[in-house]
mmCIF file of C-alpha atoms and ligand atoms in Angstrom:
data_model
loop_
_atom_site.group_PDB
_atom_site.id
_atom_site.type_symbol
_atom_site.label_atom_id
_atom_site.label_comp_id
_atom_site.label_asym_id
_atom_site.label_seq_id
_atom_site.Cartn_x
_atom_site.Cartn_y
_atom_site.Cartn_z
ATOM 1 C CA MET A 1 125.320 6.246 -50.999
ATOM 2 C CA LEU A 2 122.776 4.401 -48.856
ATOM 3 C CA GLY A 3 120.708 6.128 -46.192
ATOM 4 C CA VAL A 4 119.644 4.855 -42.789
ATOM 5 C CA LEU A 5 117.135 6.461 -40.466
ATOM 6 C CA GLY A 6 118.361 5.973 -36.917
ATOM 7 C CA GLY A 7 121.872 5.967 -35.526
ATOM 8 C CA GLY A 8 121.749 3.232 -32.881
ATOM 9 C CA GLN A 9 123.678 -0.031 -32.822
ATOM 10 C CA LEU A 10 121.495 -1.576 -35.530
ATOM 11 C CA GLY A 11 122.298 1.346 -37.835
ATOM 12 C CA ARG A 12 125.950 0.970 -36.931
ATOM 13 C CA MET A 13 126.048 -2.717 -37.822
ATOM 14 C CA PHE A 14 124.162 -1.949 -41.078
ATOM 15 C CA THR A 15 126.767 0.727 -41.863
ATOM 16 C CA ILE A 16 129.639 -1.689 -41.230
ATOM 17 C CA ALA A 17 128.046 -4.267 -43.584
ATOM 18 C CA ALA A 18 127.450 -1.576 -46.240
ATOM 19 C CA HIS A 19 131.043 -0.337 -45.953
ATOM 20 C CA GLN A 20 132.312 -3.874 -46.385
ATOM 21 C CA MET A 21 130.499 -3.993 -49.726
ATOM 22 C CA GLY A 22 131.891 -0.637 -50.845
ATOM 23 C CA TYR A 23 128.903 1.591 -50.154
ATOM 24 C CA GLN A 24 128.921 4.927 -48.402
ATOM 25 C CA VAL A 25 126.268 5.589 -45.778
ATOM 26 C CA THR A 26 124.343 8.654 -44.638
ATOM 27 C CA VAL A 27 122.892 8.362 -41.149
ATOM 28 C CA LEU A 28 120.092 10.584 -39.856
ATOM 29 C CA ASP A 29 119.543 10.747 -36.102
ATOM 30 C CA PRO A 30 118.189 13.335 -33.645
ATOM 31 C CA ASP A 31 121.141 12.639 -31.301
ATOM 32 C CA LEU A 32 124.371 14.424 -32.080
ATOM 33 C CA ASP A 33 126.460 11.505 -30.875
ATOM 34 C CA SER A 34 125.171 8.101 -31.924
ATOM 35 C CA PRO A 35 126.822 4.699 -32.533
ATOM 36 C CA ALA A 36 126.092 4.794 -36.290
ATOM 37 C CA GLY A 37 126.445 8.563 -36.712
ATOM 38 C CA ARG A 38 130.019 8.233 -35.477
ATOM 39 C CA ILE A 39 131.055 5.934 -38.337
ATOM 40 C CA ALA A 40 128.802 7.334 -41.097
ATOM 41 C CA ASP A 41 130.263 8.914 -44.235
ATOM 42 C CA GLN A 42 127.709 11.670 -43.774
ATOM 43 C CA PHE A 43 125.745 12.427 -40.675
ATOM 44 C CA ILE A 44 122.541 14.463 -40.699
ATOM 45 C CA HIS A 45 121.645 15.706 -37.254
ATOM 46 C CA ALA A 46 117.881 16.144 -37.431
ATOM 47 C CA ASP A 47 114.524 14.975 -36.249
ATOM 48 C CA TYR A 48 112.807 12.146 -38.187
ATOM 49 C CA ALA A 49 110.080 14.562 -39.314
ATOM 50 C CA ASP A 50 112.418 17.360 -40.462
ATOM 51 C CA THR A 51 111.385 17.843 -44.108
ATOM 52 C CA ALA A 52 114.524 19.773 -45.105
ATOM 53 C CA ALA A 53 116.725 16.984 -43.729
ATOM 54 C CA LEU A 54 114.596 14.321 -45.423
ATOM 55 C CA GLY A 55 114.927 16.272 -48.683
ATOM 56 C CA GLN A 56 118.698 16.164 -48.310
ATOM 57 C CA MET A 57 118.550 12.411 -47.729
ATOM 58 C CA ARG A 58 116.390 11.886 -50.792
ATOM 59 C CA GLU A 59 118.804 13.840 -52.888
ATOM 60 C CA GLN A 60 122.001 12.149 -51.829
ATOM 61 C CA CYS A 61 120.912 8.534 -51.234
ATOM 62 C CA ALA A 62 120.306 5.849 -53.856
ATOM 63 C CA ALA A 63 118.142 3.876 -51.398
ATOM 64 C CA ILE A 64 117.035 4.344 -47.795
ATOM 65 C CA THR A 65 116.373 1.954 -44.922
ATOM 66 C CA THR A 66 115.600 2.258 -41.235
ATOM 67 C CA GLU A 67 116.915 0.673 -38.070
ATOM 68 C CA PHE A 68 114.061 1.899 -35.931
ATOM 69 C CA GLU A 69 110.316 1.230 -36.327
ATOM 70 C CA ASN A 70 109.221 4.374 -34.537
ATOM 71 C CA ILE A 71 109.970 6.551 -37.530
ATOM 72 C CA PRO A 72 106.738 8.391 -38.381
ATOM 73 C CA ALA A 73 105.170 6.412 -41.240
ATOM 74 C CA GLU A 74 104.641 9.748 -43.079
ATOM 75 C CA THR A 75 108.432 10.163 -43.172
ATOM 76 C CA LEU A 76 108.823 6.895 -45.063
ATOM 77 C CA THR A 77 105.879 7.756 -47.340
ATOM 78 C CA LEU A 78 107.563 11.059 -48.192
ATOM 79 C CA LEU A 79 110.884 9.357 -48.932
ATOM 80 C CA GLU A 80 109.217 6.595 -50.979
ATOM 81 C CA GLN A 81 108.059 9.184 -53.527
ATOM 82 C CA ALA A 82 111.643 9.913 -54.494
ATOM 83 C CA CYS A 83 113.766 6.817 -53.934
ATOM 84 C CA PRO A 84 113.577 3.120 -53.037
ATOM 85 C CA VAL A 85 112.793 2.676 -49.334
ATOM 86 C CA SER A 86 112.671 -0.609 -47.477
ATOM 87 C CA PRO A 87 111.015 -1.623 -45.253
ATOM 88 C CA ASP A 88 107.979 0.122 -46.734
ATOM 89 C CA ALA A 89 105.811 2.630 -44.882
ATOM 90 C CA HIS A 90 102.873 0.214 -44.699
ATOM 91 C CA SER A 91 104.809 -2.559 -42.914
ATOM 92 C CA VAL A 92 106.419 -0.084 -40.533
ATOM 93 C CA ALA A 93 103.052 1.495 -39.711
ATOM 94 C CA ILE A 94 101.680 -1.925 -38.728
ATOM 95 C CA ALA A 95 104.702 -2.920 -36.652
ATOM 96 C CA GLN A 96 105.025 0.366 -34.777
ATOM 97 C CA ASN A 97 101.653 0.058 -33.097
ATOM 98 C CA ARG A 98 100.789 -2.994 -30.992
ATOM 99 C CA ILE A 99 97.081 -2.546 -31.685
ATOM 100 C CA THR A 100 97.357 -2.528 -35.488
ATOM 101 C CA GLU A 101 100.034 -5.218 -35.302
ATOM 102 C CA LYS A 102 97.906 -7.664 -33.303
ATOM 103 C CA GLN A 103 94.787 -6.949 -35.343
ATOM 104 C CA TYR A 104 96.703 -7.420 -38.600
ATOM 105 C CA LEU A 105 98.168 -10.721 -37.419
ATOM 106 C CA ARG A 106 94.822 -12.048 -36.207
ATOM 107 C CA ASN A 107 92.987 -10.930 -39.364
ATOM 108 C CA ASN A 108 95.547 -12.827 -41.422
ATOM 109 C CA GLY A 109 95.160 -16.085 -39.546
ATOM 110 C CA LEU A 110 98.291 -15.758 -37.402
ATOM 111 C CA SER A 111 97.730 -16.496 -33.705
ATOM 112 C CA VAL A 112 98.498 -13.945 -30.988
ATOM 113 C CA ALA A 113 98.052 -13.979 -27.190
ATOM 114 C CA PRO A 114 94.517 -13.150 -25.963
ATOM 115 C CA PHE A 115 94.277 -9.357 -25.654
ATOM 116 C CA ALA A 116 91.959 -6.375 -25.361
ATOM 117 C CA VAL A 117 92.479 -2.841 -26.632
ATOM 118 C CA ILE A 118 92.306 -0.251 -23.854
ATOM 119 C CA ASP A 119 92.225 3.295 -25.113
ATOM 120 C CA ARG A 120 89.716 4.871 -22.756
ATOM 121 C CA ILE A 121 89.303 4.526 -19.030
ATOM 122 C CA ASP A 122 85.602 3.529 -19.381
ATOM 123 C CA GLN A 123 86.586 0.409 -21.333
ATOM 124 C CA ILE A 124 88.206 -1.056 -18.258
ATOM 125 C CA VAL A 125 84.900 -2.286 -16.811
ATOM 126 C CA HIS A 126 84.239 -4.300 -19.961
ATOM 127 C CA VAL A 127 87.530 -6.224 -19.943
ATOM 128 C CA GLN A 128 87.071 -10.012 -19.886
ATOM 129 C CA GLN A 129 88.086 -11.588 -16.588
ATOM 130 C CA ASP A 130 90.185 -14.266 -18.272
ATOM 131 C CA LEU A 131 92.800 -11.654 -19.309
ATOM 132 C CA PHE A 132 93.915 -11.406 -15.657
ATOM 133 C CA PRO A 133 96.638 -11.675 -14.545
ATOM 134 C CA GLY A 134 97.821 -9.725 -17.552
ATOM 135 C CA ILE A 135 100.367 -7.288 -18.891
ATOM 136 C CA LEU A 136 99.318 -3.798 -19.939
ATOM 137 C CA LYS A 137 101.517 -2.517 -22.779
ATOM 138 C CA VAL A 138 101.530 0.923 -24.374
ATOM 139 C CA SER A 139 100.645 0.586 -28.048
ATOM 140 C CA GLN A 140 103.536 2.745 -29.259
ATOM 141 C CA PHE A 141 107.186 3.433 -28.423
ATOM 142 C CA GLY A 142 107.608 0.550 -25.953
ATOM 143 C CA TYR A 143 110.860 -1.419 -26.137
ATOM 144 C CA ASP A 144 112.995 -3.657 -23.915
ATOM 145 C CA GLY A 145 110.035 -4.144 -21.571
ATOM 146 C CA LYS A 146 109.553 -0.377 -21.135
ATOM 147 C CA GLY A 147 105.973 0.891 -21.167
ATOM 148 C CA GLN A 148 104.600 -2.279 -19.568
ATOM 149 C CA ARG A 149 102.911 -3.066 -16.263
ATOM 150 C CA GLN A 150 101.967 -6.403 -14.732
ATOM 151 C CA ILE A 151 98.301 -6.375 -13.724
ATOM 152 C CA GLY A 152 96.615 -8.633 -11.186
ATOM 153 C CA ASP A 153 92.990 -7.475 -11.425
ATOM 154 C CA PRO A 154 90.733 -4.733 -12.858
ATOM 155 C CA SER A 155 91.610 -2.232 -10.086
ATOM 156 C CA GLY A 156 95.308 -2.632 -10.909
ATOM 157 C CA LEU A 157 94.433 -1.980 -14.526
ATOM 158 C CA ARG A 158 93.016 1.451 -13.751
ATOM 159 C CA ILE A 159 96.158 2.465 -11.832
ATOM 160 C CA ALA A 160 98.511 1.141 -14.489
ATOM 161 C CA PHE A 161 96.584 2.825 -17.325
ATOM 162 C CA ASP A 162 97.074 6.138 -15.476
ATOM 163 C CA GLU A 163 100.745 5.436 -14.743
ATOM 164 C CA LEU A 164 101.417 4.692 -18.406
ATOM 165 C CA GLY A 165 100.010 8.113 -19.295
ATOM 166 C CA THR A 166 96.397 7.284 -20.317
ATOM 167 C CA VAL A 167 97.598 6.445 -23.831
ATOM 168 C CA PRO A 168 96.198 3.658 -26.041
ATOM 169 C CA CYS A 169 97.325 0.285 -24.680
ATOM 170 C CA VAL A 170 96.749 -3.404 -25.090
ATOM 171 C CA LEU A 171 96.052 -5.659 -22.144
ATOM 172 C CA GLU A 172 97.523 -9.062 -22.842
ATOM 173 C CA LYS A 173 96.922 -12.204 -20.853
ATOM 174 C CA LYS A 174 100.099 -13.182 -19.001
ATOM 175 C CA LEU A 175 101.065 -16.562 -20.412
ATOM 176 C CA SER A 176 103.166 -19.323 -18.987
ATOM 177 C CA LEU A 177 105.867 -19.567 -21.646
ATOM 178 C CA THR A 178 107.470 -22.901 -22.480
ATOM 179 C CA CYS A 179 110.021 -20.944 -24.495
ATOM 180 C CA GLU A 180 110.471 -17.855 -26.644
ATOM 181 C CA LEU A 181 111.639 -18.099 -30.226
ATOM 182 C CA SER A 182 112.327 -15.770 -33.101
ATOM 183 C CA ILE A 183 112.729 -16.103 -36.829
ATOM 184 C CA VAL A 184 114.784 -13.548 -38.731
ATOM 185 C CA LEU A 185 114.341 -13.613 -42.482
ATOM 186 C CA ALA A 186 115.221 -11.555 -45.508
ATOM 187 C CA ARG A 187 112.812 -11.170 -48.411
ATOM 188 C CA ASP A 188 113.664 -9.549 -51.703
ATOM 189 C CA VAL A 189 111.502 -7.591 -54.109
ATOM 190 C CA TYR A 190 110.737 -10.765 -56.121
ATOM 191 C CA GLY A 191 109.507 -12.607 -53.033
ATOM 192 C CA ASN A 192 112.578 -14.824 -52.589
ATOM 193 C CA MET A 193 113.285 -15.524 -48.929
ATOM 194 C CA GLU A 194 116.156 -16.756 -46.778
ATOM 195 C CA SER A 195 115.514 -17.361 -43.093
ATOM 196 C CA PHE A 196 118.074 -17.951 -40.378
ATOM 197 C CA PRO A 197 117.698 -21.037 -38.172
ATOM 198 C CA ALA A 198 115.108 -20.716 -35.390
ATOM 199 C CA ILE A 199 116.493 -18.722 -32.456
ATOM 200 C CA GLU A 200 115.730 -19.519 -28.801
ATOM 201 C CA ASN A 201 115.545 -16.365 -26.693
ATOM 202 C CA GLN A 202 115.764 -15.842 -22.955
ATOM 203 C CA HIS A 203 114.637 -12.488 -21.555
ATOM 204 C CA VAL A 204 115.364 -10.952 -18.162
ATOM 205 C CA ASN A 205 113.141 -8.070 -17.000
ATOM 206 C CA GLY A 206 111.653 -7.847 -20.494
ATOM 207 C CA ILE A 207 115.095 -7.377 -22.111
ATOM 208 C CA LEU A 208 116.711 -9.958 -24.355
ATOM 209 C CA ASP A 209 119.501 -11.622 -22.390
ATOM 210 C CA ILE A 210 120.639 -14.669 -24.365
ATOM 211 C CA SER A 211 119.934 -16.125 -27.808
ATOM 212 C CA ILE A 212 120.712 -19.789 -28.522
ATOM 213 C CA VAL A 213 121.062 -20.981 -32.125
ATOM 214 C CA PRO A 214 119.775 -23.319 -33.324
ATOM 215 C CA ALA A 215 116.895 -23.285 -30.835
ATOM 216 C CA ARG A 216 116.775 -26.475 -28.740
ATOM 217 C CA ILE A 217 113.345 -27.502 -30.036
ATOM 218 C CA ASP A 218 112.135 -30.234 -32.335
ATOM 219 C CA MET A 219 112.403 -29.677 -36.036
ATOM 220 C CA ALA A 220 108.632 -29.657 -36.563
ATOM 221 C CA LEU A 221 108.223 -26.686 -34.202
ATOM 222 C CA ALA A 222 111.093 -24.796 -35.856
ATOM 223 C CA GLN A 223 109.419 -25.403 -39.209
ATOM 224 C CA ARG A 224 106.063 -24.137 -37.917
ATOM 225 C CA ALA A 225 107.682 -20.906 -36.724
ATOM 226 C CA ASP A 226 109.512 -20.517 -40.006
ATOM 227 C CA ALA A 227 106.319 -21.082 -42.010
ATOM 228 C CA MET A 228 104.415 -18.483 -39.953
ATOM 229 C CA ALA A 229 107.174 -15.900 -40.417
ATOM 230 C CA ARG A 230 107.251 -16.547 -44.174
ATOM 231 C CA LYS A 231 103.493 -16.337 -44.424
ATOM 232 C CA LEU A 232 103.580 -12.960 -42.687
ATOM 233 C CA ALA A 233 106.368 -11.654 -44.926
ATOM 234 C CA ASP A 234 104.419 -12.722 -48.020
ATOM 235 C CA THR A 235 101.187 -11.200 -46.714
ATOM 236 C CA LEU A 236 102.971 -7.884 -46.109
ATOM 237 C CA ASN A 237 104.719 -8.219 -49.484
ATOM 238 C CA TYR A 238 107.712 -7.332 -47.357
ATOM 239 C CA GLN A 239 111.078 -6.231 -48.684
ATOM 240 C CA GLY A 240 113.998 -6.245 -46.264
ATOM 241 C CA VAL A 241 114.905 -8.020 -43.031
ATOM 242 C CA LEU A 242 112.024 -8.993 -40.758
ATOM 243 C CA CYS A 243 112.057 -10.488 -37.266
ATOM 244 C CA VAL A 244 109.078 -12.355 -35.855
ATOM 245 C CA GLU A 245 109.074 -13.039 -32.091
ATOM 246 C CA PHE A 246 107.105 -16.058 -30.865
ATOM 247 C CA PHE A 247 105.738 -17.422 -27.614
ATOM 248 C CA PHE A 248 105.523 -21.204 -27.390
ATOM 249 C CA VAL A 249 102.907 -22.059 -24.766
ATOM 250 C CA GLN A 250 100.928 -24.983 -23.436
ATOM 251 C CA ASP A 251 98.808 -27.159 -25.752
ATOM 252 C CA ASP A 252 101.479 -26.871 -28.396
ATOM 253 C CA GLN A 253 100.383 -23.347 -29.318
ATOM 254 C CA LEU A 254 102.752 -21.086 -31.203
ATOM 255 C CA LEU A 255 101.753 -17.417 -30.921
ATOM 256 C CA ILE A 256 103.324 -14.343 -32.462
ATOM 257 C CA ASN A 257 104.371 -11.909 -29.747
ATOM 258 C CA GLU A 258 105.504 -9.044 -31.950
ATOM 259 C CA ILE A 259 107.314 -8.236 -35.157
ATOM 260 C CA ALA A 260 110.250 -5.967 -35.953
ATOM 261 C CA PRO A 261 110.574 -4.588 -39.498
ATOM 262 C CA ARG A 262 114.381 -4.633 -39.358
ATOM 263 C CA PRO A 263 117.346 -6.682 -38.175
ATOM 264 C CA HIS A 264 116.875 -7.716 -34.557
ATOM 265 C CA ASN A 265 118.969 -8.162 -31.453
ATOM 266 C CA SER A 266 118.227 -11.901 -31.542
ATOM 267 C CA GLY A 267 119.846 -12.049 -35.011
ATOM 268 C CA HIS A 268 123.203 -10.575 -33.957
ATOM 269 C CA PHE A 269 124.730 -14.072 -33.809
ATOM 270 C CA SER A 270 124.588 -14.074 -37.620
ATOM 271 C CA ILE A 271 127.486 -11.591 -37.861
ATOM 272 C CA ASP A 272 129.965 -14.157 -36.595
ATOM 273 C CA ALA A 273 128.205 -17.477 -37.011
ATOM 274 C CA CYS A 274 126.660 -17.342 -40.496
ATOM 275 C CA VAL A 275 127.879 -17.087 -44.066
ATOM 276 C CA THR A 276 125.783 -13.914 -44.472
ATOM 277 C CA SER A 277 124.719 -11.686 -41.566
ATOM 278 C CA GLN A 278 121.291 -10.114 -41.092
ATOM 279 C CA PHE A 279 122.890 -6.715 -41.786
ATOM 280 C CA GLU A 280 124.419 -7.840 -45.056
ATOM 281 C CA GLN A 281 120.978 -9.172 -46.006
ATOM 282 C CA GLN A 282 119.587 -5.724 -45.216
ATOM 283 C CA VAL A 283 122.112 -4.165 -47.620
ATOM 284 C CA ARG A 284 121.370 -6.787 -50.265
ATOM 285 C CA THR A 285 117.578 -6.428 -50.096
ATOM 286 C CA LEU A 286 117.840 -2.633 -50.062
ATOM 287 C CA CYS A 287 120.015 -2.652 -53.197
ATOM 288 C CA ASN A 288 118.047 -5.345 -55.071
ATOM 289 C CA LEU A 289 121.008 -7.711 -54.935
ATOM 290 C CA PRO A 290 120.659 -11.498 -54.642
ATOM 291 C CA LEU A 291 120.168 -12.797 -51.093
ATOM 292 C CA GLY A 292 123.159 -14.395 -49.384
ATOM 293 C CA ASN A 293 123.409 -17.889 -47.956
ATOM 294 C CA VAL A 294 122.448 -17.862 -44.273
ATOM 295 C CA ALA A 295 123.970 -21.235 -43.339
ATOM 296 C CA LEU A 296 125.302 -21.482 -39.792
ATOM 297 C CA HIS A 297 129.030 -22.227 -39.491
ATOM 298 C CA GLN A 298 128.545 -23.592 -35.984
ATOM 299 C CA PRO A 299 125.922 -23.594 -33.215
ATOM 300 C CA CYS A 300 126.304 -20.489 -31.079
ATOM 301 C CA VAL A 301 125.072 -18.373 -28.205
ATOM 302 C CA MET A 302 124.808 -14.581 -28.126
ATOM 303 C CA VAL A 303 124.879 -12.748 -24.815
ATOM 304 C CA ASN A 304 123.847 -9.103 -24.465
ATOM 305 C CA LEU A 305 126.137 -6.778 -22.522
ATOM 306 C CA LEU A 306 123.992 -4.264 -20.634
ATOM 307 C CA GLY A 307 125.292 -1.142 -18.926
ATOM 308 C CA ASP A 308 124.716 -2.773 -15.521
ATOM 309 C CA ILE A 309 128.035 -4.617 -15.687
ATOM 310 C CA TRP A 310 129.997 -1.354 -15.945
ATOM 311 C CA ARG A 311 128.940 -0.498 -12.378
ATOM 312 C CA GLU A 312 132.452 -0.127 -10.982
ATOM 313 C CA LYS A 313 134.680 -0.070 -14.041
ATOM 314 C CA THR A 314 134.875 -1.229 -17.645
ATOM 315 C CA PRO A 315 134.692 -5.042 -17.633
ATOM 316 C CA ASP A 316 137.854 -6.981 -18.370
ATOM 317 C CA TRP A 317 137.301 -7.909 -22.006
ATOM 318 C CA THR A 318 140.113 -10.448 -22.010
ATOM 319 C CA ARG A 319 137.619 -12.734 -20.241
ATOM 320 C CA ILE A 320 135.736 -12.858 -23.551
ATOM 321 C CA LEU A 321 138.668 -12.506 -25.908
ATOM 322 C CA GLY A 322 140.616 -15.196 -24.056
ATOM 323 C CA GLN A 323 138.153 -17.729 -25.446
ATOM 324 C CA PRO A 324 139.254 -18.054 -29.098
ATOM 325 C CA SER A 325 135.786 -18.809 -30.480
ATOM 326 C CA ALA A 326 134.122 -15.890 -28.683
ATOM 327 C CA LYS A 327 133.611 -12.607 -30.525
ATOM 328 C CA LEU A 328 133.137 -9.265 -28.791
ATOM 329 C CA HIS A 329 131.061 -6.392 -30.187
ATOM 330 C CA LEU A 330 130.878 -2.998 -28.470
ATOM 331 C CA TYR A 331 128.631 -0.277 -29.820
ATOM 332 C CA GLY A 332 130.721 2.755 -28.902
ATOM 333 C CA LYS A 333 128.169 4.264 -26.501
ATOM 334 C CA LYS A 334 129.795 6.764 -24.190
ATOM 335 C CA GLU A 335 127.633 6.306 -21.142
ATOM 336 C CA ALA A 336 126.802 2.945 -19.553
ATOM 337 C CA ARG A 337 123.376 2.991 -17.911
ATOM 338 C CA ALA A 338 121.457 0.146 -16.272
ATOM 339 C CA GLY A 339 119.459 -1.749 -18.903
ATOM 340 C CA ARG A 340 121.214 0.005 -21.804
ATOM 341 C CA LYS A 341 122.502 -2.267 -24.563
ATOM 342 C CA MET A 342 126.245 -1.544 -24.766
ATOM 343 C CA GLY A 343 127.415 -4.564 -26.762
ATOM 344 C CA HIS A 344 127.170 -8.320 -27.076
ATOM 345 C CA PHE A 345 129.362 -11.366 -27.480
ATOM 346 C CA THR A 346 128.868 -14.553 -29.433
ATOM 347 C CA VAL A 347 130.382 -17.916 -28.579
ATOM 348 C CA MET A 348 130.542 -20.731 -31.123
ATOM 349 C CA ASP A 349 130.994 -24.435 -30.386
ATOM 350 C CA GLU A 350 130.183 -27.926 -31.661
ATOM 351 C CA THR A 351 126.772 -27.897 -29.985
ATOM 352 C CA ALA A 352 124.456 -25.203 -28.676
ATOM 353 C CA GLU A 353 124.741 -26.742 -25.182
ATOM 354 C CA LYS A 354 128.532 -26.408 -25.192
ATOM 355 C CA ALA A 355 128.333 -22.842 -26.503
ATOM 356 C CA LEU A 356 125.800 -22.011 -23.787
ATOM 357 C CA ALA A 357 127.998 -23.453 -21.038
ATOM 358 C CA SER A 358 131.015 -21.388 -22.213
ATOM 359 C CA ALA A 359 128.925 -18.251 -22.686
ATOM 360 C CA LEU A 360 127.530 -18.463 -19.148
ATOM 361 C CA ARG A 361 130.986 -19.129 -17.709
ATOM 362 C CA ILE A 362 132.428 -16.120 -19.543
ATOM 363 C CA ARG A 363 129.564 -13.888 -18.518
ATOM 364 C CA LYS A 364 129.997 -14.836 -14.880
ATOM 365 C CA SER A 365 133.719 -14.127 -15.032
ATOM 366 C CA LEU A 366 133.019 -10.587 -16.284
ATOM 367 C CA THR A 367 131.520 -9.566 -12.968
ATOM 368 C CA THR A 368 133.571 -11.602 -10.506
HETATM 369 P P1 LIG B 401 109.209 -5.251 -26.036
HETATM 370 O O1 LIG B 401 108.609 -4.469 -27.165
HETATM 371 O O2 LIG B 401 109.660 -4.395 -24.919
HETATM 372 O O3 LIG B 401 110.215 -6.281 -26.524
HETATM 373 P P2 LIG B 401 107.461 -7.541 -25.545
HETATM 374 O O4 LIG B 401 105.986 -7.475 -25.704
HETATM 375 O O5 LIG B 401 108.216 -8.338 -26.547
HETATM 376 O O6 LIG B 401 107.971 -6.046 -25.430
HETATM 377 O O7 LIG B 401 107.760 -8.094 -24.077
HETATM 378 C C1 LIG B 401 109.066 -8.290 -23.608
HETATM 379 C C2 LIG B 401 109.165 -9.649 -22.915
HETATM 380 O O8 LIG B 401 108.243 -9.728 -21.812
HETATM 381 C C3 LIG B 401 108.797 -10.819 -23.808
HETATM 382 O O9 LIG B 401 109.875 -11.215 -24.624
HETATM 383 C C4 LIG B 401 108.427 -11.859 -22.750
HETATM 384 O O10 LIG B 401 109.580 -12.412 -22.139
HETATM 385 C C5 LIG B 401 107.695 -11.029 -21.714
HETATM 386 N N1 LIG B 401 106.244 -10.994 -22.040
HETATM 387 C C6 LIG B 401 105.625 -10.073 -22.805
HETATM 388 N N2 LIG B 401 104.314 -10.345 -22.947
HETATM 389 C C7 LIG B 401 104.076 -11.464 -22.259
HETATM 390 C C8 LIG B 401 102.895 -12.256 -21.995
HETATM 391 N N3 LIG B 401 101.704 -11.923 -22.503
HETATM 392 N N4 LIG B 401 103.021 -13.347 -21.206
HETATM 393 C C9 LIG B 401 104.225 -13.686 -20.693
HETATM 394 N N5 LIG B 401 105.368 -12.989 -20.890
HETATM 395 C C10 LIG B 401 105.305 -11.892 -21.658
HETATM 396 MG MG1 LIG B 402 109.909 -7.958 -27.726
#
């Protein structure tokens, strides 16, 4: 019996991978109806800080993982005393707070975008001018572009800091991005690593829209990103699946945007397009099993399906399924809301360009 904290789509895809390998799964989630809770062997309906529920998990699970970095780090620390937990509390604590994350990266020689920490209103007058125009981001609980405001000048900063709830934030310089990349890797307890090919990501309104694999960049840049992700995983002495998101900007600079201590939306292509998926790697690292081969069967493109396209009725899925090398994944969420991740599809082809052309054609046909 494996345990997973969090019942969203990432927990669901972990559960499917674990089931495939013969494991049972206990899911803990504060929501009564969740994508992973629905298919779990055992579902614990509780808050992430509920000590009785965590005790139950410790008792019945051989190892525990998480799909969600906003688990209180104390929860993982508590679980770690009784059973193997990966990712570890230390890595999660760093990744769940943009301030500690950026400071950790910078202190370990990994470049990040220019930023300032804003945790009190009186700091605003001291902010360097060259951070404007910038993006103010809450330090905790932000995702899919939520908890962010674009800022033109210091007066805008004051308003945005109030609007975001006067909570600790980082102000980041708004960069002109040549492209966005991510590296998803798995690292085992002995330090062995397998990383998927570099992924090229396109975001719309701060939400991942499309991932193209392999990224259409030169090999040297892909290798730089891979080396930075591996260096970070080694520095953290990380066990599990880790995603590192990058900004590639002018002057050939490769910066780390943020890290996710778990499988990542940009790695969903691996379910259909790789020998071993990111979720199977999560099972393998959690259970101290050898890492799988991550070779890509074919170049591919993954497209997110957000709730927006349900506006009138459920989309006609035969538009996706009618293309034999396209694979549809729906997460079983009952209610489609704008911006909510409901599913994704992956299209494979001889080249990334061909896969992209088919993916865009299919996506267009879903709403016309
Ligand atoms: P989230 O935690 O919501 O994913 P991110 O910090 O990754 O937040 O921001 C979401 C997206 O917004 C990024 O993938 C990128 O497209 C854009 N973005 C964020 N920060 C910057 C920046 N400093 N300059 C330019 N674009 C940015
Ligand atoms: Mg992000």
